[in-house]
PDB file of C-alpha atoms in Angstrom:
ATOM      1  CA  UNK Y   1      -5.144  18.034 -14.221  1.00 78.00           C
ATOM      2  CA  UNK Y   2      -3.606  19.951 -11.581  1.00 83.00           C
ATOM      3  CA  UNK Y   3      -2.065  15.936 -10.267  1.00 84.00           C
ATOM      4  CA  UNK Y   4      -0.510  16.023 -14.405  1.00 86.00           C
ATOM      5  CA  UNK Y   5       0.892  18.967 -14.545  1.00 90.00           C
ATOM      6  CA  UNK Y   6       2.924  18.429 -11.209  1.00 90.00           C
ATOM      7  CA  UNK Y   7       4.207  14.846 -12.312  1.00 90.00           C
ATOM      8  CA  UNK Y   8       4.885  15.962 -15.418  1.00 91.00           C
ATOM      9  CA  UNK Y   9       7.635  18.571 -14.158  1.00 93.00           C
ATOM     10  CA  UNK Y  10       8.984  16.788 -11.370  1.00 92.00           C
ATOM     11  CA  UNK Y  11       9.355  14.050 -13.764  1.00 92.00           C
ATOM     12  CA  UNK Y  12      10.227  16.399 -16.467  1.00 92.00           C
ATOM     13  CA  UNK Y  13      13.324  17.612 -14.345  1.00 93.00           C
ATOM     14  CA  UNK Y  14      14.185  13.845 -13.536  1.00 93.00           C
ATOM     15  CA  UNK Y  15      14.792  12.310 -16.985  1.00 90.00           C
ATOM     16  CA  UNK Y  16      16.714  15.967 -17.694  1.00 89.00           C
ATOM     17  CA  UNK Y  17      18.965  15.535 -14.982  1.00 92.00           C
ATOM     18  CA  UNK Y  18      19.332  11.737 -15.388  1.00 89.00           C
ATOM     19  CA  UNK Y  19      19.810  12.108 -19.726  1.00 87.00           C
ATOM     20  CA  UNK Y  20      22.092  15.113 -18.848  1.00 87.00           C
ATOM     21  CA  UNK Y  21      24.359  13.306 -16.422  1.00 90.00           C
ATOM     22  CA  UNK Y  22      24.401   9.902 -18.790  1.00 87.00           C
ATOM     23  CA  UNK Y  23      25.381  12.123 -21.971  1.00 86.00           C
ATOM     24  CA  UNK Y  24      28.043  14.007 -19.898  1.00 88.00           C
ATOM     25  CA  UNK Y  25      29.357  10.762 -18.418  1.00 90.00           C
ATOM     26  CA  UNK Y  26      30.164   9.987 -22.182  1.00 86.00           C
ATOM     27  CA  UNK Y  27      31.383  13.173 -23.034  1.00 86.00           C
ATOM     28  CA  UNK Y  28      28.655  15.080 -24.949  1.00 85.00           C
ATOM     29  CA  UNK Y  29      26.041  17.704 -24.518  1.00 83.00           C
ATOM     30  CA  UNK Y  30      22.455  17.495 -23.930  1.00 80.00           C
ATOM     31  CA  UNK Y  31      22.089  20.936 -24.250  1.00 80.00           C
ATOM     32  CA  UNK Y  32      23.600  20.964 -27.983  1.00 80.00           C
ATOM     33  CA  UNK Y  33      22.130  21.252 -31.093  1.00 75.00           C
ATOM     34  CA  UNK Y  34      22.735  17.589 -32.354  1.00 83.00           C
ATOM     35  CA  UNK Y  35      21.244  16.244 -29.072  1.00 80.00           C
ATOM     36  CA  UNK Y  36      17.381  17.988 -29.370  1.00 81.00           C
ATOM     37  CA  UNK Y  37      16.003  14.393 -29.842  1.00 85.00           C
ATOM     38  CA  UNK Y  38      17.410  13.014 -26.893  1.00 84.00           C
ATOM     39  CA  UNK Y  39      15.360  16.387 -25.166  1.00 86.00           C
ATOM     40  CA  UNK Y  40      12.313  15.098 -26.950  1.00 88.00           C
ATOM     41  CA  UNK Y  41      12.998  12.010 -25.173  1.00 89.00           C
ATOM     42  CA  UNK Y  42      13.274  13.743 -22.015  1.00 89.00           C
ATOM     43  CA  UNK Y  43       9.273  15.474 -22.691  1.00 91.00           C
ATOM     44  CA  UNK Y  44       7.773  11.498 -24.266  1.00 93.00           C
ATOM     45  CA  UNK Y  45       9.227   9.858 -20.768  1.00 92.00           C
ATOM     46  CA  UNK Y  46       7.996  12.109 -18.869  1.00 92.00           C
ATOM     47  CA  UNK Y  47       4.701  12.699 -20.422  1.00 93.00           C
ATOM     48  CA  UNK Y  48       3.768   9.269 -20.487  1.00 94.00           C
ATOM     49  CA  UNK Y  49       4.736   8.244 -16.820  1.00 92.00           C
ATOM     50  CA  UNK Y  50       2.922  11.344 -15.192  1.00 91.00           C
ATOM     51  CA  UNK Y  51       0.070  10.201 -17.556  1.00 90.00           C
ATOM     52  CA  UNK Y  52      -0.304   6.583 -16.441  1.00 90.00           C
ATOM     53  CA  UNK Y  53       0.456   7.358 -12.622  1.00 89.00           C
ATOM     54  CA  UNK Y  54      -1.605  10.839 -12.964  1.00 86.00           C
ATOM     55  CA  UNK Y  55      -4.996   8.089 -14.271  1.00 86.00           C
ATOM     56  CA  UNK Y  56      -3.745   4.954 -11.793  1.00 86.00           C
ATOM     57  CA  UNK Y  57      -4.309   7.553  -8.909  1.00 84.00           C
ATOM     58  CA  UNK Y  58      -7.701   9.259 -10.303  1.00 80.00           C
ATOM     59  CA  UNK Y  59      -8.946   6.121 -10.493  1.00 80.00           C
ATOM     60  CA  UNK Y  60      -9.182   5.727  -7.138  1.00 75.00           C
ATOM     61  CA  UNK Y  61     -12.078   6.991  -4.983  1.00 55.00           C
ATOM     62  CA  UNK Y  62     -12.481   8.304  -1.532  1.00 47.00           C
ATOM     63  CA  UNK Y  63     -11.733  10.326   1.566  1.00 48.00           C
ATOM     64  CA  UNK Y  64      -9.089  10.123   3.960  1.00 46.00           C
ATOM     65  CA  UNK Y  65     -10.357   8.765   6.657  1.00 46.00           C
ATOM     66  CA  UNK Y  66      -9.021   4.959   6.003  1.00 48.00           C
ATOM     67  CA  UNK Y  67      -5.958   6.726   6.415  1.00 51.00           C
ATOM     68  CA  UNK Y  68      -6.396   9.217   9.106  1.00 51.00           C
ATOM     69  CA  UNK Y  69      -3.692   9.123  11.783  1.00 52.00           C
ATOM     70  CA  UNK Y  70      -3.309  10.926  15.133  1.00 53.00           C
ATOM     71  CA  UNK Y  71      -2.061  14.418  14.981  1.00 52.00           C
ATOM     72  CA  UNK Y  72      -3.198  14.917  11.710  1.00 55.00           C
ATOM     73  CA  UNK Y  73      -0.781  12.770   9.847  1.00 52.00           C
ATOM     74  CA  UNK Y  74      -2.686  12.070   6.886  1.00 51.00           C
ATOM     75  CA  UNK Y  75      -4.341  15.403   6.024  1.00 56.00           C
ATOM     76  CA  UNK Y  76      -1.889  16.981   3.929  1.00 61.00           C
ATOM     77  CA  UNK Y  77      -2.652  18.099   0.308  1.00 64.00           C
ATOM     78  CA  UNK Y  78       0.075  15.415  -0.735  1.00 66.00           C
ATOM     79  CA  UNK Y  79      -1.321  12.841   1.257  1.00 63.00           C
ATOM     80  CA  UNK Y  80      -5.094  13.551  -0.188  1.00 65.00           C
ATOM     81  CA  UNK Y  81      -4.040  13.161  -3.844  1.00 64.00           C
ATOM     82  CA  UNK Y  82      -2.176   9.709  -3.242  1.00 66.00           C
ATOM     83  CA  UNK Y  83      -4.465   8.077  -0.162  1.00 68.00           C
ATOM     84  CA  UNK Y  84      -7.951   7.320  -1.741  1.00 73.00           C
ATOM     85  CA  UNK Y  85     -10.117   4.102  -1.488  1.00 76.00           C
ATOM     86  CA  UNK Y  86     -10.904   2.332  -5.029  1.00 79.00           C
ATOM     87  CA  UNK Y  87     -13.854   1.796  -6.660  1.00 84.00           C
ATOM     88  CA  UNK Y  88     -13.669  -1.955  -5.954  1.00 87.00           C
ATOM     89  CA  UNK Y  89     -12.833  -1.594  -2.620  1.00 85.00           C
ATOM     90  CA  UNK Y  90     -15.616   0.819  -1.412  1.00 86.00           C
ATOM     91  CA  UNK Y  91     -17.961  -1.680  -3.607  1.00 91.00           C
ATOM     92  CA  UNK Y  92     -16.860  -4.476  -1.582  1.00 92.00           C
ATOM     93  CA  UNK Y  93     -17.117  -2.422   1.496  1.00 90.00           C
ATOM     94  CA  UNK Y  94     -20.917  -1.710   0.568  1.00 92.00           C
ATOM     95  CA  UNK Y  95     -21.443  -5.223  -0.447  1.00 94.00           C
ATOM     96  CA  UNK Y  96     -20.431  -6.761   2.995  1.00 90.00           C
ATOM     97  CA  UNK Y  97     -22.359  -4.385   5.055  1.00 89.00           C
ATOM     98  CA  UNK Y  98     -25.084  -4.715   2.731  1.00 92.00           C
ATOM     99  CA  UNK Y  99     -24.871  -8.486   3.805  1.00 90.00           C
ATOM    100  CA  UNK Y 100     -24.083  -7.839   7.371  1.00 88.00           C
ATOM    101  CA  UNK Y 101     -27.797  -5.884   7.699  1.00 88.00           C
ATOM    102  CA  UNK Y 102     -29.251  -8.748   5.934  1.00 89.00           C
ATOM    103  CA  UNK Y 103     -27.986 -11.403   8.382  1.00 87.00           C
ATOM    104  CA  UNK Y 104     -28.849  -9.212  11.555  1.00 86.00           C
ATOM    105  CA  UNK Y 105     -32.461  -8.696   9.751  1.00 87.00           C
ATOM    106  CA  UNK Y 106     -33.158 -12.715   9.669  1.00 86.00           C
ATOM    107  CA  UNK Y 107     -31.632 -13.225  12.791  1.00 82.00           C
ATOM    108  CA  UNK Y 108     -28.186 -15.050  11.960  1.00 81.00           C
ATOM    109  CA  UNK Y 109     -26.366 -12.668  13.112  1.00 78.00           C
ATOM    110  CA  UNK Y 110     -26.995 -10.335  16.260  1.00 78.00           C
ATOM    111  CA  UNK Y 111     -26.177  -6.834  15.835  1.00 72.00           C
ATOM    112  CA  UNK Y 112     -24.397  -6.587  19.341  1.00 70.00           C
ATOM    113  CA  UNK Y 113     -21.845  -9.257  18.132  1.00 62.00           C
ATOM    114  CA  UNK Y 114     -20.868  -6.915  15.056  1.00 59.00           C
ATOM    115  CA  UNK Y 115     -20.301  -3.561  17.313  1.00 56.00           C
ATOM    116  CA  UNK Y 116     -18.074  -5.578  20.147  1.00 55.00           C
ATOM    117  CA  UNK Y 117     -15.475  -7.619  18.950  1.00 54.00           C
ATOM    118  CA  UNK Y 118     -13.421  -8.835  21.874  1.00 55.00           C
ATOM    119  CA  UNK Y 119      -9.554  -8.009  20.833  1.00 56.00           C
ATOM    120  CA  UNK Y 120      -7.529 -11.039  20.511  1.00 58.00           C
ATOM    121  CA  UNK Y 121      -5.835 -12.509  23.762  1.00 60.00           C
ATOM    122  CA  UNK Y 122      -2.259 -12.559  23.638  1.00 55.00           C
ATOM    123  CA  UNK Y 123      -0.596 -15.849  24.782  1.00 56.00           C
ATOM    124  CA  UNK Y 124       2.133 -15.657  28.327  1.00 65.00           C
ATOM    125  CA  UNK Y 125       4.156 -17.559  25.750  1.00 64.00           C
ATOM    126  CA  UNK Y 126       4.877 -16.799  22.351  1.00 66.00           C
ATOM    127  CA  UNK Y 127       4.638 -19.539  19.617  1.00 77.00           C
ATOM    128  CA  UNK Y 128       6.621 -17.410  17.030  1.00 82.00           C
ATOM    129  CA  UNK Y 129       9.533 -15.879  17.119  1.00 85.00           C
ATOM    130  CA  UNK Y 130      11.501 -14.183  14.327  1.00 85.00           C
ATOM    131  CA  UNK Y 131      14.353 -15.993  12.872  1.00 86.00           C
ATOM    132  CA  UNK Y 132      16.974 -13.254  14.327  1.00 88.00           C
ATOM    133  CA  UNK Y 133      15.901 -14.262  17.850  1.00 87.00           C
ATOM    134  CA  UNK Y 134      18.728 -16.197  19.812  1.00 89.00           C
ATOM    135  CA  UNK Y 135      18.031 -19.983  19.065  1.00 91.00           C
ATOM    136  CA  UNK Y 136      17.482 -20.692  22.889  1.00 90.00           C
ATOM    137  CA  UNK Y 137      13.799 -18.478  22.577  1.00 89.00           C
ATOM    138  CA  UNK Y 138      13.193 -20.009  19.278  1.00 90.00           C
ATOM    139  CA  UNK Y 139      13.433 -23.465  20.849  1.00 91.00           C
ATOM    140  CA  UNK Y 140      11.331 -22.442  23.571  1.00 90.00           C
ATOM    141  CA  UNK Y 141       8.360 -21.306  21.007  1.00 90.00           C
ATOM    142  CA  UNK Y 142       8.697 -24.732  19.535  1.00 91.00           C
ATOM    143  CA  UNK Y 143       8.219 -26.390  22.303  1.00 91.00           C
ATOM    144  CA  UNK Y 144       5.018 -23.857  23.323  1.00 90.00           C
ATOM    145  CA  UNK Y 145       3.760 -25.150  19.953  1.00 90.00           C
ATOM    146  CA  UNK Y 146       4.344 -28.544  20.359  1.00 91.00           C
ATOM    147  CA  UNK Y 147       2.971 -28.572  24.265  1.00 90.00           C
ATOM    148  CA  UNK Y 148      -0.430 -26.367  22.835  1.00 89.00           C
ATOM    149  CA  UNK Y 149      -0.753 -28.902  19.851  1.00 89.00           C
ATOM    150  CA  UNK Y 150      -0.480 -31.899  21.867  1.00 90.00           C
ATOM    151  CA  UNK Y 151      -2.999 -30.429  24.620  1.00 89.00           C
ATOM    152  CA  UNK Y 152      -5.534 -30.103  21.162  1.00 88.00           C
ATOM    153  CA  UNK Y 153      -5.219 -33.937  20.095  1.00 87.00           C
ATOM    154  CA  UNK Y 154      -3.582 -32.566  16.683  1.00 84.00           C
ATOM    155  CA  UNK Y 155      -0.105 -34.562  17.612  1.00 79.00           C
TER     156      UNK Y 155
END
């Protein structure tokens, strides 16, 4: 509720300042008496929106600590109402290590394997490059890819 109630005046304040500035761009009030519909406006717009982004967040579930970064980056109050797993994703999270304890139970899977994963090994050269590189380097990765893909039968 609290989540709403801030929306709805931020938001509130946003479609007054934006209606205001539109209706004074053409030469009229929003402040007048002939103009208390486009006010109205101002409250529906604002209702609504902070309504379907005040239920889009609550629907999501959760702590911070998928998005916990060094130095306490991600602990604000702020941060807490907008960073929260879903419901699907903490199912899905449950469901694979659900499976993961069934593999290591019948032996597919051993349960040293799961708690070391080597990191990936960089390659000396690169085989991409981004398209802003100087054409020389991205020649060079082309030919790294060509060389590695020759060297694995697939040319």
């Amino acid at each position: 509720m609290v989540r709403y109630i801030v929306l709805f005046f931020v938001l509130l304040a946003l479609s007054i300042a934006l209606m205001a500035a539109l209706l004074a761009y053409n030469g009229l009030d929003l402040f007048s008496a002939p103009m208390a519909p486009m006010l109205l406006v101002c409250v529906l717009v604002a209702g609504y929106v902070s309504f379907r982004i005040a239920t889009i967040v609550s629907r999501r579930k959760g702590g911070l600590d998928r998005t916990a970064r060094p130095g306490g980056a991600g602990k604000s109050k702020l941060s807490g109402i907008f960073n929260q797993k879903s419901a699907a994703q903490a199912a899905r999270e449950a469901r694979v290590a659900a499976k993961r304890k069934q593999l290591v139970a019948e032996g597919k899977l051993d349960a040293e394997e799961i708690a070391e994963t080597p990191p990936a090994e960089e390659p000396e050269n690169p085989t991409r490059v981004s398209q802003s590189a100087p054409i020389k380097d991205r020649m060079a990765a082309r030919a790294e890819r060509v060389r590695r893909a020759k060297e694995q039968g697939k040319l």
